[in-house]
Coordinates of C-alpha atoms (C1' of nucleotides) in Angstrom, one line a residue:
Chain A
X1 CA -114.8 17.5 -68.5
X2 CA -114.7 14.8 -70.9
X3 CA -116.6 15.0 -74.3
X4 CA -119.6 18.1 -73.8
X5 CA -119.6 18.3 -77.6
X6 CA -121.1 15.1 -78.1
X7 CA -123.2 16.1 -75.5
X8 CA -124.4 18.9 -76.7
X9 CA -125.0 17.8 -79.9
X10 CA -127.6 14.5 -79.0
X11 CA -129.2 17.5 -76.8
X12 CA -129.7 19.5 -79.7
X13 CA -131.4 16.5 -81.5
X14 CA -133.6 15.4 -78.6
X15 CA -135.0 18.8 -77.6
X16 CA -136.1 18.9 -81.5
X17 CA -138.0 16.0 -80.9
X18 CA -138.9 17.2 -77.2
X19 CA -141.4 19.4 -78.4
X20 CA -144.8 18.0 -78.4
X21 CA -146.1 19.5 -81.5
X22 CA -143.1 18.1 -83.1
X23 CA -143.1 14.7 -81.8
X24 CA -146.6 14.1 -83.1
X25 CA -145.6 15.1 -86.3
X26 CA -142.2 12.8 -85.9
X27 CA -145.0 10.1 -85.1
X28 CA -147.2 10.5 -87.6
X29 CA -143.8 10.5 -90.0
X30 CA -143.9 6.3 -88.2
X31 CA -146.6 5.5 -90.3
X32 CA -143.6 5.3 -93.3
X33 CA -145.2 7.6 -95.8
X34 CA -144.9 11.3 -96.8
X35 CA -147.2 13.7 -95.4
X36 CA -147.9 17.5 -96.4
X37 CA -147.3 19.7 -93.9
X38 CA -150.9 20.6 -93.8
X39 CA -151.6 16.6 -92.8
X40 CA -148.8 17.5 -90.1
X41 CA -150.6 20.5 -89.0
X42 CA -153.1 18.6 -88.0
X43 CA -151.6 16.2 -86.5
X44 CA -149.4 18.2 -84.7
X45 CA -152.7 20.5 -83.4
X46 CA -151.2 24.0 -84.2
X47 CA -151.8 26.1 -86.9
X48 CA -150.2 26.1 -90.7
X49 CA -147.2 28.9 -89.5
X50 CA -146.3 27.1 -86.4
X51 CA -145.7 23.9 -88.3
X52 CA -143.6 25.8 -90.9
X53 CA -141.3 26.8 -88.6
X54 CA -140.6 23.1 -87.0
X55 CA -141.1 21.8 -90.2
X56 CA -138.0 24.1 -91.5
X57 CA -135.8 23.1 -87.9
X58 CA -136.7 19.5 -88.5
X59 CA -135.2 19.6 -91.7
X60 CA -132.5 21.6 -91.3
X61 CA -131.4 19.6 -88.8
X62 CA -131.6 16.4 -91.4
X63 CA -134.3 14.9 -88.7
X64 CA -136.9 15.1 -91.9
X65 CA -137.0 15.5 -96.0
X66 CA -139.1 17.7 -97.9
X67 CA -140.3 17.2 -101.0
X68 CA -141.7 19.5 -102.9
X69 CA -144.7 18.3 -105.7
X70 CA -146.9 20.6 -106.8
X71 CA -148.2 22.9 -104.4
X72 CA -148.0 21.1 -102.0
X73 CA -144.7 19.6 -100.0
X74 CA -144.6 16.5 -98.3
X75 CA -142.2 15.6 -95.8
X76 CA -141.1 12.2 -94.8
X77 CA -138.1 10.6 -92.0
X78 CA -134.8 11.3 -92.9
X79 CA -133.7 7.8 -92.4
X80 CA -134.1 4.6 -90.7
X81 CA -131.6 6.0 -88.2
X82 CA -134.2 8.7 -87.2
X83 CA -137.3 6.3 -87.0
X84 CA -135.0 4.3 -84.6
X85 CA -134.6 7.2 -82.2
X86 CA -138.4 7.3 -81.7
X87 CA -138.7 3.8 -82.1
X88 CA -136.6 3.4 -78.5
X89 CA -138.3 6.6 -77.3
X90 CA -141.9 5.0 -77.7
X91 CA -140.6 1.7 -75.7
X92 CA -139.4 3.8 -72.7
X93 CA -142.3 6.3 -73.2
X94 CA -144.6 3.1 -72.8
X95 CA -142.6 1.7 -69.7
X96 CA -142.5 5.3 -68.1
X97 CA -143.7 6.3 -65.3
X98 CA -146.2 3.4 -63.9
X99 CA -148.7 6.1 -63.4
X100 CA -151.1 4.5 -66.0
X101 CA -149.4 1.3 -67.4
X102 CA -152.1 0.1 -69.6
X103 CA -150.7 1.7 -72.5
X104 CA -150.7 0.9 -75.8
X105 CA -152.6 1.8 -79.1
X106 CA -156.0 2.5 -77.8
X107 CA -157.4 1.4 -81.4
X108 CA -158.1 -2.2 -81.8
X109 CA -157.4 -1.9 -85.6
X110 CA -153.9 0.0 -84.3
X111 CA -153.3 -3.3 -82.0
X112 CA -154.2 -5.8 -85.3
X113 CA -152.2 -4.7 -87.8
X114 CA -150.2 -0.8 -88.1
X115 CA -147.1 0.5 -90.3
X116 CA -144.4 1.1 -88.3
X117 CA -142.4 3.2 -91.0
X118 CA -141.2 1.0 -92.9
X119 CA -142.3 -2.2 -92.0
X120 CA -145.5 -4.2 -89.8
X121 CA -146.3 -4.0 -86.5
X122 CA -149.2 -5.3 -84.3
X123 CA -150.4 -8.6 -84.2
X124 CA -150.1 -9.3 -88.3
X125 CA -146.5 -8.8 -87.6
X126 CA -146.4 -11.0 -84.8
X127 CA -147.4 -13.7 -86.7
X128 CA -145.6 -13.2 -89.4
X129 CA -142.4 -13.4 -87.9
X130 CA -143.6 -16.1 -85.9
X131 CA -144.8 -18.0 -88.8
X132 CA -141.4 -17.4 -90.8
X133 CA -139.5 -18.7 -87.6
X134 CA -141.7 -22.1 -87.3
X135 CA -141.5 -22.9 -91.1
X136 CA -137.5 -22.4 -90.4
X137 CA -137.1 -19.4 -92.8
X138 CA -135.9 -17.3 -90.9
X139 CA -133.6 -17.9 -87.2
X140 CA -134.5 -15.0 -84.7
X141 CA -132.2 -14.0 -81.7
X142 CA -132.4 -10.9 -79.5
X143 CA -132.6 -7.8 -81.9
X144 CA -132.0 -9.7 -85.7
X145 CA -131.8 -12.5 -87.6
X146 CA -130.3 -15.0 -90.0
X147 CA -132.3 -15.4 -93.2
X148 CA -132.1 -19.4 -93.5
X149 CA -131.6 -21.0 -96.9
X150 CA -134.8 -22.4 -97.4
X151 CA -135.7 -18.8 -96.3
X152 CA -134.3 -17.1 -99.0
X153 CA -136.2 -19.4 -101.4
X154 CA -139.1 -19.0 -99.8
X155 CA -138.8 -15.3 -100.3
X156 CA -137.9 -15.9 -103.8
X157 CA -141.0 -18.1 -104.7
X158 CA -143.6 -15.3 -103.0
X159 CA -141.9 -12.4 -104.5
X160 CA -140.4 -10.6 -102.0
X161 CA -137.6 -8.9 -103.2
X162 CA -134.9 -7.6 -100.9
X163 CA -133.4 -5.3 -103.0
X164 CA -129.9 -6.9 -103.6
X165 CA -128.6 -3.5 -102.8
X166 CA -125.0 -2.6 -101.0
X167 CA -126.9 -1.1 -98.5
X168 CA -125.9 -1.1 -94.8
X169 CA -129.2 -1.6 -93.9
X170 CA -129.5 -4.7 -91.6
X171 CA -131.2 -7.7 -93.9
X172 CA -133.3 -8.7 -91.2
X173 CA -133.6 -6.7 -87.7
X174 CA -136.2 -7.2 -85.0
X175 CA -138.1 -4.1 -83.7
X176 CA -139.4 -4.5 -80.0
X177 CA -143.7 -3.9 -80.8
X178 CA -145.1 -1.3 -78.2
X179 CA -148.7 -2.1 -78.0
X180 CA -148.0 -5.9 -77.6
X181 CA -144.1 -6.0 -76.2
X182 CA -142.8 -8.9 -78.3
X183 CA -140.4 -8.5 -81.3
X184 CA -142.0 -8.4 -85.1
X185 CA -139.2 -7.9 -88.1
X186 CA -137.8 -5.1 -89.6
X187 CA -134.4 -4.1 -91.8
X188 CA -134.7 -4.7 -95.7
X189 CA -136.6 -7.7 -94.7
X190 CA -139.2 -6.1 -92.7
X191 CA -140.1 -3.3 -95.6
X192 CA -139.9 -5.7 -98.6
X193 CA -142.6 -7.9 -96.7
X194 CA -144.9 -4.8 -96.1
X195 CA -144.1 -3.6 -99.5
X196 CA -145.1 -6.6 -100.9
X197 CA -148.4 -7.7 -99.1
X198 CA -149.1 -3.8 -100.1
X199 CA -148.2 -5.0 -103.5
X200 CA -150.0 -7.8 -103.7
X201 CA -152.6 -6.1 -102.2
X202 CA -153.6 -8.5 -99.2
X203 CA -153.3 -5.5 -96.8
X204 CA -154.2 -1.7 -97.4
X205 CA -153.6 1.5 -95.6
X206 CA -155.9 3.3 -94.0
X207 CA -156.4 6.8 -95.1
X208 CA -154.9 9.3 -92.1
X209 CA -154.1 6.5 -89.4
X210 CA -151.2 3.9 -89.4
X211 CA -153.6 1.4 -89.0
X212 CA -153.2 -1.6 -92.0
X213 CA -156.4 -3.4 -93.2
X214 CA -156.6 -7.0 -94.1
X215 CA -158.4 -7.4 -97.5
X216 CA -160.6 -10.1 -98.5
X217 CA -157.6 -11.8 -100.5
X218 CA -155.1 -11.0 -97.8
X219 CA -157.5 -13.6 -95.5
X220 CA -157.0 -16.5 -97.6
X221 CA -153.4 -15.5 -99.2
X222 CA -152.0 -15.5 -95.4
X223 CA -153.7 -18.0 -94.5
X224 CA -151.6 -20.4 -97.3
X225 CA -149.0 -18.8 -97.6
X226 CA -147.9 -18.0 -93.8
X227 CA -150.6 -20.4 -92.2
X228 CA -151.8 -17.6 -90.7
X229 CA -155.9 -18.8 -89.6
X230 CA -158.6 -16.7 -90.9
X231 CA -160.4 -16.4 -88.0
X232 CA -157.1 -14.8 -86.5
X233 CA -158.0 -11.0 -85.9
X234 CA -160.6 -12.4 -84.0
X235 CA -158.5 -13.4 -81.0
X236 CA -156.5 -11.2 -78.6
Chain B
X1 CA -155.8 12.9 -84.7
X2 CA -154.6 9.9 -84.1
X3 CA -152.4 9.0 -80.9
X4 CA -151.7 12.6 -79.2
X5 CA -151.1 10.5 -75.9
X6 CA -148.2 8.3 -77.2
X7 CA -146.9 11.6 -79.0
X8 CA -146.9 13.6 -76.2
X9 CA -145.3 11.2 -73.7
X10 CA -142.1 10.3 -76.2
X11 CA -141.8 14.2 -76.7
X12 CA -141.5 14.1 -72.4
X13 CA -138.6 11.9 -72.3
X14 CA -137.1 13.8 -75.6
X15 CA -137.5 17.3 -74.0
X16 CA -135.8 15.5 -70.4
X17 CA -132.9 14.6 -72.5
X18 CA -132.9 18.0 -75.0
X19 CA -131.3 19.9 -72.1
X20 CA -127.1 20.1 -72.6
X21 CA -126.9 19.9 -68.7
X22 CA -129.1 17.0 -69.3
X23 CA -127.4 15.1 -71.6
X24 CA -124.3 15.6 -70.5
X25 CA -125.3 13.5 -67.8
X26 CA -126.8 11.0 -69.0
X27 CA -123.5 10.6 -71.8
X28 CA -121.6 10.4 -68.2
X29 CA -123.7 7.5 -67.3
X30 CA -123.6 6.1 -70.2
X31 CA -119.8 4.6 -68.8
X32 CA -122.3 2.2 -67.1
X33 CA -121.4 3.2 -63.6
X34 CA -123.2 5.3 -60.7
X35 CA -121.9 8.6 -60.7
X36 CA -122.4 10.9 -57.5
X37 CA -124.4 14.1 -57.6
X38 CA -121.5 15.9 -57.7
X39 CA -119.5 14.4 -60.6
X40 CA -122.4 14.8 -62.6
X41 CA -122.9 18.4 -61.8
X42 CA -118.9 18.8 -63.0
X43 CA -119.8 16.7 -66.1
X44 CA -122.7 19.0 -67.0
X45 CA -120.9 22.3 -65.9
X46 CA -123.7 23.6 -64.0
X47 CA -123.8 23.9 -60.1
X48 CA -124.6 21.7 -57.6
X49 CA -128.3 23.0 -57.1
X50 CA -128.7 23.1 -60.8
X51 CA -127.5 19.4 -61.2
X52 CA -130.0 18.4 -58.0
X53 CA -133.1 19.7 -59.8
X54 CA -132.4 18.2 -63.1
X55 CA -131.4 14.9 -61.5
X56 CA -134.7 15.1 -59.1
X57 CA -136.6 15.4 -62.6
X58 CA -135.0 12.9 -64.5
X59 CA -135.9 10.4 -61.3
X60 CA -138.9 11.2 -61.6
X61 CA -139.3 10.0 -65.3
X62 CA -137.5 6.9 -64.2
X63 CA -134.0 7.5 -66.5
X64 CA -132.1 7.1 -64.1
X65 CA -132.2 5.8 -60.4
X66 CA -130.7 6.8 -57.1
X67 CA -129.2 5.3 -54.7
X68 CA -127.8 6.7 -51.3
X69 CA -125.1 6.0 -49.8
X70 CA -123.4 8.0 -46.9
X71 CA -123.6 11.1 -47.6
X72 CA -123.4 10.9 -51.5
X73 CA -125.8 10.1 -53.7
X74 CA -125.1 7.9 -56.6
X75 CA -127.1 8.0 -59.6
X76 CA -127.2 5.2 -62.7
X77 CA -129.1 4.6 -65.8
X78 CA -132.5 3.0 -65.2
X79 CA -132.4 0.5 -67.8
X80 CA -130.7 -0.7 -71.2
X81 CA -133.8 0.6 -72.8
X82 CA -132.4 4.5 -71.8
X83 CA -128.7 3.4 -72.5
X84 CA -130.6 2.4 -76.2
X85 CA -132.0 5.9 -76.8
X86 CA -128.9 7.5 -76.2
X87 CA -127.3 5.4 -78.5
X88 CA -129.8 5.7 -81.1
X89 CA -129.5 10.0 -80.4
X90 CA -125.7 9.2 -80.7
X91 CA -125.9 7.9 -84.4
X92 CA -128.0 10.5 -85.5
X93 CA -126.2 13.7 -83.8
X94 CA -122.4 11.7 -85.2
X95 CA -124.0 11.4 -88.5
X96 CA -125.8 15.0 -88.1
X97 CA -125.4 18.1 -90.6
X98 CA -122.6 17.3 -92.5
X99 CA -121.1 20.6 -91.6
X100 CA -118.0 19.3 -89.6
X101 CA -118.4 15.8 -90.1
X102 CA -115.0 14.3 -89.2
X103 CA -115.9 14.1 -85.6
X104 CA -116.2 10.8 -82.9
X105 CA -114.3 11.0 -79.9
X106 CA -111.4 13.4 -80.3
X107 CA -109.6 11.2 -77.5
X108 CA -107.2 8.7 -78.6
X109 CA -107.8 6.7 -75.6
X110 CA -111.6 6.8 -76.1
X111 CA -111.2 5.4 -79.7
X112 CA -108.9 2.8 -78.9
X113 CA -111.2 1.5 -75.8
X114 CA -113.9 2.8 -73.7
X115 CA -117.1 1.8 -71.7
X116 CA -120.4 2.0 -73.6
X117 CA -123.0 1.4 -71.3
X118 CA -122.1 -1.5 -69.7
X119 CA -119.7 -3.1 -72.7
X120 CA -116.8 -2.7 -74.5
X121 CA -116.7 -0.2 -77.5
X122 CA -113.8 1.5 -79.3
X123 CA -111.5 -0.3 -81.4
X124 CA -111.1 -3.2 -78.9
X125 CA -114.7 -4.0 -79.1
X126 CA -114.6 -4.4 -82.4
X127 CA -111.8 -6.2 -82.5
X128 CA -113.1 -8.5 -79.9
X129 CA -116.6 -9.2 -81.9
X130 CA -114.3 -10.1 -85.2
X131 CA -112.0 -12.5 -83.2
X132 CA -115.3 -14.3 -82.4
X133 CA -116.9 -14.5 -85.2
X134 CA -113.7 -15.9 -87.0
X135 CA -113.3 -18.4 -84.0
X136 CA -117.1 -19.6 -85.0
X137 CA -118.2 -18.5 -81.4
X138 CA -120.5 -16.6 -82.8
X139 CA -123.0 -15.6 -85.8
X140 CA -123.6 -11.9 -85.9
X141 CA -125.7 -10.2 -88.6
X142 CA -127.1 -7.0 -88.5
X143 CA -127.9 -5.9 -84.8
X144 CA -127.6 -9.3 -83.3
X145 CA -126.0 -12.3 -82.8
X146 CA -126.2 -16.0 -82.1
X147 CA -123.7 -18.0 -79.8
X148 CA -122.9 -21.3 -81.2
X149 CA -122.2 -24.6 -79.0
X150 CA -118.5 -24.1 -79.5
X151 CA -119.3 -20.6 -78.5
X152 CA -120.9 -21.4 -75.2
X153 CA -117.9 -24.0 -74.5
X154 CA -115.5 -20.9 -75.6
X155 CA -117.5 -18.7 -72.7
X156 CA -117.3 -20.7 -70.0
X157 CA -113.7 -21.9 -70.4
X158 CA -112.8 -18.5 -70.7
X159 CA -114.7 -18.2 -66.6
X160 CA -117.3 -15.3 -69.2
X161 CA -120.6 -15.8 -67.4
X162 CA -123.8 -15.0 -68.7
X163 CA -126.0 -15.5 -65.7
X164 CA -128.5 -18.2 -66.8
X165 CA -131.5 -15.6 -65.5
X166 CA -134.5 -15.7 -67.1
X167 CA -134.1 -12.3 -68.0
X168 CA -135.5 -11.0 -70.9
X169 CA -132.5 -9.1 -72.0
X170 CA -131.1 -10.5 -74.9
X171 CA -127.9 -12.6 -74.9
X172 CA -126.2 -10.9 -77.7
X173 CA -127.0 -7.5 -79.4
X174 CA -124.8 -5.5 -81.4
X175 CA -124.0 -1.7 -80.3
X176 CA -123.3 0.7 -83.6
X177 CA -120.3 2.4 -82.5
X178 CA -120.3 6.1 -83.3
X179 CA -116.5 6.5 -83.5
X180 CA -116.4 3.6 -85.8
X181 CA -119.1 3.0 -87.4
X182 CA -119.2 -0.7 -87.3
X183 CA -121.0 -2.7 -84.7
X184 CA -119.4 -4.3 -81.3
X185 CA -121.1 -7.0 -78.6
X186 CA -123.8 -5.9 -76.5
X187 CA -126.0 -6.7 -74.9
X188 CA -125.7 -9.6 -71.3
X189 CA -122.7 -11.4 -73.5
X190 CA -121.3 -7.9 -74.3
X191 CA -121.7 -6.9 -70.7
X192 CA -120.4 -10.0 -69.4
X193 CA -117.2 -9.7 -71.2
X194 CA -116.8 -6.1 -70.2
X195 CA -117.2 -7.5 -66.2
X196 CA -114.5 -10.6 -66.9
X197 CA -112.4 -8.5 -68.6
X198 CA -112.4 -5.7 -65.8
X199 CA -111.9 -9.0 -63.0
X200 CA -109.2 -10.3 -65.2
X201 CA -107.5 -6.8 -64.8
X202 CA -106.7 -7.3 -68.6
X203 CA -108.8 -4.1 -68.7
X204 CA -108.8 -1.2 -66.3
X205 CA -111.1 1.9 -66.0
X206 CA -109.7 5.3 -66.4
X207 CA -111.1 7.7 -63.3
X208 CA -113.2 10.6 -64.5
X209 CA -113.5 9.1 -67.8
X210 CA -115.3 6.5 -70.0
X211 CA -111.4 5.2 -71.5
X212 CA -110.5 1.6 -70.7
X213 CA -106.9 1.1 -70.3
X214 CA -105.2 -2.2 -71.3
X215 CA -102.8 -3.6 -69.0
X216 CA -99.4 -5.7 -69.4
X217 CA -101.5 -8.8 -68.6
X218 CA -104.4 -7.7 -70.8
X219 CA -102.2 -7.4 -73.4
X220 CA -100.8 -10.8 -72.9
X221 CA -104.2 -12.3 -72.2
X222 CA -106.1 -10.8 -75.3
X223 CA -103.4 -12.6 -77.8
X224 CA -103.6 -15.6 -76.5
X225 CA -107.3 -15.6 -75.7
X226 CA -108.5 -13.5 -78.7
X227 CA -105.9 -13.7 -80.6
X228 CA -105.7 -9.6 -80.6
X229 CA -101.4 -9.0 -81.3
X230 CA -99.7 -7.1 -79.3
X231 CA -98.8 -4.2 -81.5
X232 CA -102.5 -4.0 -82.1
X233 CA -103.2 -0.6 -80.2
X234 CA -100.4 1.1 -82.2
X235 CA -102.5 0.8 -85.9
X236 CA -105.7 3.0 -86.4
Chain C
dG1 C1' -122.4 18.8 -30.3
dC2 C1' -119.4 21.1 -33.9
dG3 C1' -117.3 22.0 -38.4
dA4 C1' -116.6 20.1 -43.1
dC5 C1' -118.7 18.3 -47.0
dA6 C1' -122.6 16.7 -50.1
dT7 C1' -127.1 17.7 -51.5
dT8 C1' -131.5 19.9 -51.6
dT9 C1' -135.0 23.8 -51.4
dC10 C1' -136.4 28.5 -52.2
dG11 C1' -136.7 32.8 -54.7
dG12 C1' -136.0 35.6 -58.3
dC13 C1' -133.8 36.8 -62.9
dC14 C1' -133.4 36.2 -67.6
dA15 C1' -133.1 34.1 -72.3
dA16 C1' -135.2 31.0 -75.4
dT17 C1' -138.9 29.6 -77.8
dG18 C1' -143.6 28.1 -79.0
dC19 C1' -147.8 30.2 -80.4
dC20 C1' -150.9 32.9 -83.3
dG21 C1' -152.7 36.9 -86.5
dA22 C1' -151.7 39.2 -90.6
dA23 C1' -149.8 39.3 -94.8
dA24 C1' -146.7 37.7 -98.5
dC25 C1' -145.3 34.0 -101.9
dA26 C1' -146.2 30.1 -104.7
dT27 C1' -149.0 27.0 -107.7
dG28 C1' -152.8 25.2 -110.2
dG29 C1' -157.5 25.7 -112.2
dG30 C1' -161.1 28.0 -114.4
Chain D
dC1 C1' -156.0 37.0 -115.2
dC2 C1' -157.9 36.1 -110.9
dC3 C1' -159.2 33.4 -107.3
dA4 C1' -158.7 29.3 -104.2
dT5 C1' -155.5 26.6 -101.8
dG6 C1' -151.1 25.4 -99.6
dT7 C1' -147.2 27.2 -97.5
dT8 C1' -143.9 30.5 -95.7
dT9 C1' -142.3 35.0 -93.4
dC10 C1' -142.8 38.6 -90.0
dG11 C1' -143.9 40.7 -85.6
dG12 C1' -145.3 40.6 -81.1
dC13 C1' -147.1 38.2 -77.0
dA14 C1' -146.8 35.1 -73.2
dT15 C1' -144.9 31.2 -71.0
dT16 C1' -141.6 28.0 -69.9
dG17 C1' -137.7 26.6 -67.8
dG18 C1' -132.7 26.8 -66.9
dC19 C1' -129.5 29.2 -64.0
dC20 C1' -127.5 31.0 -59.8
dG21 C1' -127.1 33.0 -54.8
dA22 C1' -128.5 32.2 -50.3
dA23 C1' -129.8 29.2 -47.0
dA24 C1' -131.7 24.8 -45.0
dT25 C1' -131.2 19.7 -44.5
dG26 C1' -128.4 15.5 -43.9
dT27 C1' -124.3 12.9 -42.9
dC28 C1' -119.7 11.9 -41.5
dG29 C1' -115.7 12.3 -38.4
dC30 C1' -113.9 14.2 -34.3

DNA sequence: GCGACATTTCGGCCAATGCCGAAACATGGG
DNA sequence: CCCATGTTTCGGCATTGGCCGAAATGTCGC
């Protein structure tokens, strides 16, 4: 009775991403950039071939791109729809079971400040958001928010560029943080702020982990711009 | 490297709701009501022992919850955190390979009005969201919303009741709906609606299925409240 | 207590699929 | 041109896990 094909069809997507070796790769994809499938490999635990193989499902089934440059071929999420799925997977993975509920990135520098895809999660997000909520940029409520005048100069003044696209993309969503269960801002918003702190080049990636470093100018820059204290990592 | 842990516990919960039987029926659920053993195992098209087994394992993993009753056994969705992954799968598998891409609910009825969860979706839902937004009830943009004063005066004229818990569910998400792509109230407002609505009698439930019907006084009711015209139902 | 109904447990069958080794394509550098 | 490196294809093995028939447990109504 009523509507198996639909059904079937969100079946076919989650038992892609039900395979283990395939989620970490989906996972590692979070981090927002491009990875070979070698990097996947190894993420993923299995050898070169097996990857391959999910590799070629995953994008067949439009749940990753390739790329092909050079020799190598790097694979990133499809789409901000696909980074959502896991997104709402990781929250209800987290909750599970309450076998062993204190969960959450292991890594202190995962808990400070990580990519999550496209935009930043872990504390630095935190405050950011809340930062851009106390100066009144930005109004938050349950899942999104409304970019304030005063916000959208603000933006303008510090560089961040939304991209005056026709996008669908949501200007300004929330994404609920996993590792410290409070909401930190994503949509266009959320990824022109990462890409410009990147930019600007107060924060850095990490080679091989999600985790985000705070430069030496990043310190002093958030601390004027966002008010965001220096001594701030320091504290839980 | 990196989390394996997280990884492999999302790729638990994804494999749980890869299976067709599965997902069938957890799309069931997704009409926001308990559903017996039984139903589900006609929803799914499996047997009864089948159905028992998957439903024992999906307990388990806490998406959904039982509850006895007589000699039945009624099972729901845990949370609005599962509802959410099945609505983020649902965007992705509607969107999917672009091989037969004119697809959403085949059923007339379903388009025009149906459950989602535990609010309205289908073409009513959207048209209810518009009619308050133009009324200045409410602020939606992208994937949320805010209620304004007159909203909250609008509410509990209308007898809509939020339930002033301190819940940490949000007041007022949006839900992307899959046969329209265009976003309708969720979230406690959206499921508050869906239950006034339902005591009203404007709206009725369809047995065996996730349609709404609208009734003579709902038809009435949602022009003069909403401002929705009676001849609405008739136009795509 | 006895039959009707709903659900679960047990046991065995079978198909699907993830995994790797070996080898074949690509690509870039010397 | 040949080798090193990254990636894919092929073949075969082993395991997982979904499915059903049969039968046990519970629960209701008489």
């Amino acid at each position: 009775m009523s509507n198996i094909a639909s059904g079937n069809t969100i079946a076919a997507v989650a038992a892609l991403i039900g395979d283990p070796a395939r989620a970490n790769m989906l996972s590692a994809l979070m981090g927002g950039q491009a990875l070979t499938a070698g990097e996947l490999a190894r993420h993923a635990g299995v050898t070169a071939q097996t990857t391959s193989g999910h590799l070629a499902r995953m994008a067949d089934a439009e749940l990753v791109v390739p790329q092909k440059q050079g020799r190598h071929r790097y694979y990133r999420l499809a789409s901000p729809e696909v980074a959502r799925v896991i997104e709402a997977l990781s929250v209800l993975a987290a909750e599970g079971p309450k076998r062993h509920h204190p969960v959450g990135p292991r890594d202190e520098a995962l808990r400070r400040a990580r990519t999550c895809y496209d935009h930043i999660a872990g504390r630095l997000g935190l405050a950011l958001a809340d930062s851009m909520q106390e100066c009144g940029h930005i109004v938050l409520a349950d899942g999104a928010g409304i970019i304030t005048p005063a916000g959208m100069r603000f933006l303008a003044e510090t560089g961040i560029d939304l991209g005056s696209s026709p996008s669908k993309r949501p200007l300004c969503r929330t994404c609920l943080d996993w590792s410290e269960r409070r909401p930190h801002l994503a949509g266009r918003l959320g990824a022109a702020l990462l890409a410009r702190l990147l930019d600007l080049k107060w924060i850095a990636r990490t080679p091989d982990s999600r985790a985000l470093r705070i430069t030496k100018a990043g310190e002093s820059g958030l601390a004027q711009t966002f008010g965001i204290p220096h001594d701030w990592h320091s504290r839980p």
